[in-house]
C-alpha atoms as a PDB file:
ATOM      1  CA  MET A   1      65.922-146.454 -12.724  1.00  0.00           C
ATOM      2  CA  GLU A   2      67.501-143.059 -12.869  1.00  0.00           C
ATOM      3  CA  LYS A   3      70.594-142.639 -15.291  1.00  0.00           C
ATOM      4  CA  SER A   4      73.148-139.912 -15.154  1.00  0.00           C
ATOM      5  CA  ILE A   5      74.820-138.632 -18.258  1.00  0.00           C
ATOM      6  CA  TYR A   6      77.818-136.312 -18.060  1.00  0.00           C
ATOM      7  CA  VAL A   7      78.282-133.709 -20.817  1.00  0.00           C
ATOM      8  CA  SER A   8      81.212-131.332 -21.095  1.00  0.00           C
ATOM      9  CA  GLY A   9      80.771-127.794 -22.347  1.00  0.00           C
ATOM     10  CA  THR A  10      80.644-124.175 -21.467  1.00  0.00           C
ATOM     11  CA  GLY A  11      78.116-122.334 -19.355  1.00  0.00           C
ATOM     12  CA  VAL A  12      77.418-118.727 -20.196  1.00  0.00           C
ATOM     13  CA  VAL A  13      75.983-116.665 -17.343  1.00  0.00           C
ATOM     14  CA  THR A  14      74.395-113.250 -17.936  1.00  0.00           C
ATOM     15  CA  ALA A  15      73.910-110.950 -14.960  1.00  0.00           C
ATOM     16  CA  GLU A  16      73.934-107.310 -14.083  1.00  0.00           C
ATOM     17  CA  ASP A  17      76.537-105.988 -11.807  1.00  0.00           C
ATOM     18  CA  GLY A  18      75.795-106.963  -8.346  1.00  0.00           C
ATOM     19  CA  LYS A  19      72.276-108.198  -9.197  1.00  0.00           C
ATOM     20  CA  ALA A  20      70.671-111.536  -9.512  1.00  0.00           C
ATOM     21  CA  LEU A  21      71.263-114.149 -12.331  1.00  0.00           C
ATOM     22  CA  LYS A  22      69.243-113.042 -15.434  1.00  0.00           C
ATOM     23  CA  TRP A  23      69.960-115.752 -17.907  1.00  0.00           C
ATOM     24  CA  PHE A  24      72.049-119.026 -18.043  1.00  0.00           C
ATOM     25  CA  GLU A  25      72.809-121.080 -21.136  1.00  0.00           C
ATOM     26  CA  PHE A  26      74.883-124.206 -21.477  1.00  0.00           C
ATOM     27  CA  LEU A  27      76.899-124.879 -24.706  1.00  0.00           C
ATOM     28  CA  PRO A  28      77.936-128.446 -24.923  1.00  0.00           C
ATOM     29  CA  ASP A  29      81.259-129.484 -26.661  1.00  0.00           C
ATOM     30  CA  GLU A  30      79.528-132.048 -28.726  1.00  0.00           C
ATOM     31  CA  ARG A  31      76.456-131.030 -30.543  1.00  0.00           C
ATOM     32  CA  GLY A  32      73.410-133.222 -31.407  1.00  0.00           C
ATOM     33  CA  LEU A  33      73.538-135.559 -28.341  1.00  0.00           C
ATOM     34  CA  GLU A  34      69.720-135.330 -27.952  1.00  0.00           C
ATOM     35  CA  ILE A  35      69.717-136.600 -24.382  1.00  0.00           C
ATOM     36  CA  ALA A  36      67.142-134.190 -23.166  1.00  0.00           C
ATOM     37  CA  THR A  37      63.773-133.303 -24.689  1.00  0.00           C
ATOM     38  CA  PRO A  38      62.894-129.578 -24.515  1.00  0.00           C
ATOM     39  CA  CYS A  39      60.759-128.727 -21.481  1.00  0.00           C
ATOM     40  CA  GLN A  40      59.710-125.831 -19.286  1.00  0.00           C
ATOM     41  CA  VAL A  41      59.975-126.414 -15.758  1.00  0.00           C
ATOM     42  CA  ASN A  42      59.764-124.038 -12.756  1.00  0.00           C
ATOM     43  CA  GLY A  43      62.562-124.436 -10.312  1.00  0.00           C
ATOM     44  CA  ARG A  44      65.796-123.067  -9.005  1.00  0.00           C
ATOM     45  CA  LEU A  45      69.085-122.678 -10.837  1.00  0.00           C
ATOM     46  CA  GLN A  46      72.076-122.097  -8.796  1.00  0.00           C
ATOM     47  CA  LEU A  47      75.628-120.970  -9.863  1.00  0.00           C
ATOM     48  CA  LEU A  48      77.664-122.304  -7.116  1.00  0.00           C
ATOM     49  CA  ARG A  49      80.996-120.870  -5.900  1.00  0.00           C
ATOM     50  CA  ASP A  50      83.040-123.558  -7.569  1.00  0.00           C
ATOM     51  CA  SER A  51      81.409-122.646 -10.935  1.00  0.00           C
ATOM     52  CA  THR A  52      79.237-125.639 -11.123  1.00  0.00           C
ATOM     53  CA  VAL A  53      75.563-125.410 -11.875  1.00  0.00           C
ATOM     54  CA  CYS A  54      72.806-127.021  -9.943  1.00  0.00           C
ATOM     55  CA  PHE A  55      69.066-126.949 -11.141  1.00  0.00           C
ATOM     56  CA  THR A  56      66.314-128.275  -8.776  1.00  0.00           C
ATOM     57  CA  ALA A  57      62.794-128.506 -10.238  1.00  0.00           C
ATOM     58  CA  ALA A  58      60.036-126.951  -8.071  1.00  0.00           C
ATOM     59  CA  ARG A  59      57.513-129.236  -6.401  1.00  0.00           C
ATOM     60  CA  LYS A  60      54.225-129.634  -8.132  1.00  0.00           C
ATOM     61  CA  ARG A  61      51.848-126.948  -6.840  1.00  0.00           C
ATOM     62  CA  ILE A  62      48.949-128.380  -4.816  1.00  0.00           C
ATOM     63  CA  ARG A  63      45.745-127.259  -6.267  1.00  0.00           C
ATOM     64  CA  ASN A  64      42.741-126.099  -4.226  1.00  0.00           C
ATOM     65  CA  ASN A  65      40.916-129.121  -3.001  1.00  0.00           C
ATOM     66  CA  THR A  66      37.728-127.404  -1.986  1.00  0.00           C
ATOM     67  CA  LEU A  67      34.644-125.893  -3.578  1.00  0.00           C
ATOM     68  CA  LEU A  68      33.016-122.968  -1.936  1.00  0.00           C
ATOM     69  CA  ILE A  69      29.455-123.556  -0.762  1.00  0.00           C
ATOM     70  CA  ARG A  70      28.847-120.490   1.299  1.00  0.00           C
ATOM     71  CA  LYS A  71      30.784-117.513   2.592  1.00  0.00           C
ATOM     72  CA  ALA A  72      30.658-116.321   6.080  1.00  0.00           C
ATOM     73  CA  ALA A  73      31.780-113.025   7.497  1.00  0.00           C
ATOM     74  CA  HIS A  74      34.938-114.644   9.001  1.00  0.00           C
ATOM     75  CA  GLY A  75      35.249-117.885   6.970  1.00  0.00           C
ATOM     76  CA  ARG A  76      33.591-120.253   4.574  1.00  0.00           C
ATOM     77  CA  LEU A  77      31.767-123.540   4.279  1.00  0.00           C
ATOM     78  CA  SER A  78      33.278-125.753   1.547  1.00  0.00           C
ATOM     79  CA  GLY A  79      32.921-129.163   0.018  1.00  0.00           C
ATOM     80  CA  THR A  80      36.231-131.193  -0.399  1.00  0.00           C
ATOM     81  CA  ARG A  81      37.338-133.493  -3.131  1.00  0.00           C
ATOM     82  CA  ASP A  82      37.052-136.433  -0.733  1.00  0.00           C
ATOM     83  CA  LYS A  83      33.332-135.773  -0.223  1.00  0.00           C
ATOM     84  CA  ALA A  84      33.513-134.022   3.113  1.00  0.00           C
ATOM     85  CA  PHE A  85      32.251-130.745   4.387  1.00  0.00           C
ATOM     86  CA  GLN A  86      34.672-128.170   5.890  1.00  0.00           C
ATOM     87  CA  LEU A  87      33.848-125.230   7.981  1.00  0.00           C
ATOM     88  CA  THR A  88      36.665-122.729   8.382  1.00  0.00           C
ATOM     89  CA  LEU A  89      36.465-119.525  10.709  1.00  0.00           C
ATOM     90  CA  LYS A  90      39.184-117.057  11.346  1.00  0.00           C
ATOM     91  CA  VAL A  91      38.934-114.009  13.593  1.00  0.00           C
ATOM     92  CA  PHE A  92      41.979-111.666  14.235  1.00  0.00           C
ATOM     93  CA  ALA A  93      42.359-110.450  17.688  1.00  0.00           C
ATOM     94  CA  ALA A  94      42.996-106.984  16.304  1.00  0.00           C
ATOM     95  CA  GLU A  95      39.350-106.862  15.003  1.00  0.00           C
ATOM     96  CA  GLY A  96      38.277-106.310  18.568  1.00  0.00           C
ATOM     97  CA  ILE A  97      35.056-108.480  18.279  1.00  0.00           C
ATOM     98  CA  ASP A  98      33.878-111.215  20.549  1.00  0.00           C
ATOM     99  CA  TRP A  99      35.414-114.128  18.816  1.00  0.00           C
ATOM    100  CA  GLN A 100      33.545-116.632  20.950  1.00  0.00           C
ATOM    101  CA  LYS A 101      30.196-115.179  19.874  1.00  0.00           C
ATOM    102  CA  ALA A 102      31.323-115.140  16.273  1.00  0.00           C
ATOM    103  CA  PHE A 103      32.351-118.796  16.399  1.00  0.00           C
ATOM    104  CA  VAL A 104      28.722-119.699  17.416  1.00  0.00           C
ATOM    105  CA  THR A 105      26.633-117.133  15.427  1.00  0.00           C
ATOM    106  CA  GLU A 106      28.406-117.332  12.041  1.00  0.00           C
ATOM    107  CA  PRO A 107      28.003-121.078  11.588  1.00  0.00           C
ATOM    108  CA  ILE A 108      24.295-120.630  12.530  1.00  0.00           C
ATOM    109  CA  GLU A 109      23.943-117.902   9.914  1.00  0.00           C
ATOM    110  CA  VAL A 110      25.464-120.005   7.226  1.00  0.00           C
ATOM    111  CA  MET A 111      23.488-123.233   7.941  1.00  0.00           C
ATOM    112  CA  THR A 112      20.173-121.221   8.271  1.00  0.00           C
ATOM    113  CA  SER A 113      20.880-119.680   4.808  1.00  0.00           C
ATOM    114  CA  LEU A 114      21.413-123.303   3.490  1.00  0.00           C
ATOM    115  CA  MET A 115      18.650-125.253   5.328  1.00  0.00           C
ATOM    116  CA  GLY A 116      16.045-122.626   5.963  1.00  0.00           C
ATOM    117  CA  ARG A 117      14.755-121.137   9.259  1.00  0.00           C
ATOM    118  CA  GLU A 118      12.450-123.989  10.277  1.00  0.00           C
ATOM    119  CA  ARG A 119      14.946-126.866   9.955  1.00  0.00           C
ATOM    120  CA  MET A 120      17.484-124.592  11.765  1.00  0.00           C
ATOM    121  CA  ARG A 121      15.061-123.944  14.534  1.00  0.00           C
ATOM    122  CA  GLU A 122      14.354-127.626  15.089  1.00  0.00           C
ATOM    123  CA  ILE A 123      18.099-128.544  15.246  1.00  0.00           C
ATOM    124  CA  LEU A 124      18.964-125.614  17.551  1.00  0.00           C
ATOM    125  CA  SER A 125      16.020-126.476  19.872  1.00  0.00           C
ATOM    126  CA  ASP A 126      17.326-130.069  20.138  1.00  0.00           C
ATOM    127  CA  GLU A 127      20.796-128.831  20.859  1.00  0.00           C
ATOM    128  CA  LEU A 128      19.581-126.413  23.467  1.00  0.00           C
ATOM    129  CA  ASN A 129      17.779-129.281  25.148  1.00  0.00           C
ATOM    130  CA  ARG A 130      20.855-131.239  25.153  1.00  0.00           C
ATOM    131  CA  LEU A 131      22.865-128.427  26.611  1.00  0.00           C
ATOM    132  CA  ASN A 132      20.215-127.851  29.353  1.00  0.00           C
ATOM    133  CA  SER A 133      20.082-131.660  30.229  1.00  0.00           C
ATOM    134  CA  GLY A 134      23.869-131.699  30.783  1.00  0.00           C
ATOM    135  CA  ASP A 135      24.803-133.967  27.756  1.00  0.00           C
ATOM    136  CA  TYR A 136      27.622-131.606  26.856  1.00  0.00           C
ATOM    137  CA  GLY A 137      30.758-131.882  28.917  1.00  0.00           C
ATOM    138  CA  GLU A 138      31.975-128.813  30.970  1.00  0.00           C
END
């Protein structure tokens, strides 16, 4: 259960003329309250128009959840923390390349470098047979 404690005192604001807040210090009227333990937290401190101060702690940064397996010219193949594989490709229109061709050839290049030519040749042959037989939707 959260508990609010109100402390009276003086706030000292240091700022350059017309520039952002550089330093804020709160000086309580009563010393030695020991209601807060020293800590260092990223967040946002606001000095409001009515001279009250509001501090909001920043959200915890989400760390990278993937481990790079192989890079591609326009993306990467990664393993995720939840034991999955993730293929990411990103082609900018300004590059002026055939993005449809890149989306087919780059995964093939990445997988060939991982599995070897023979295994990749077998898989591609099976997929071409499925494509020719009409198993893929149009």
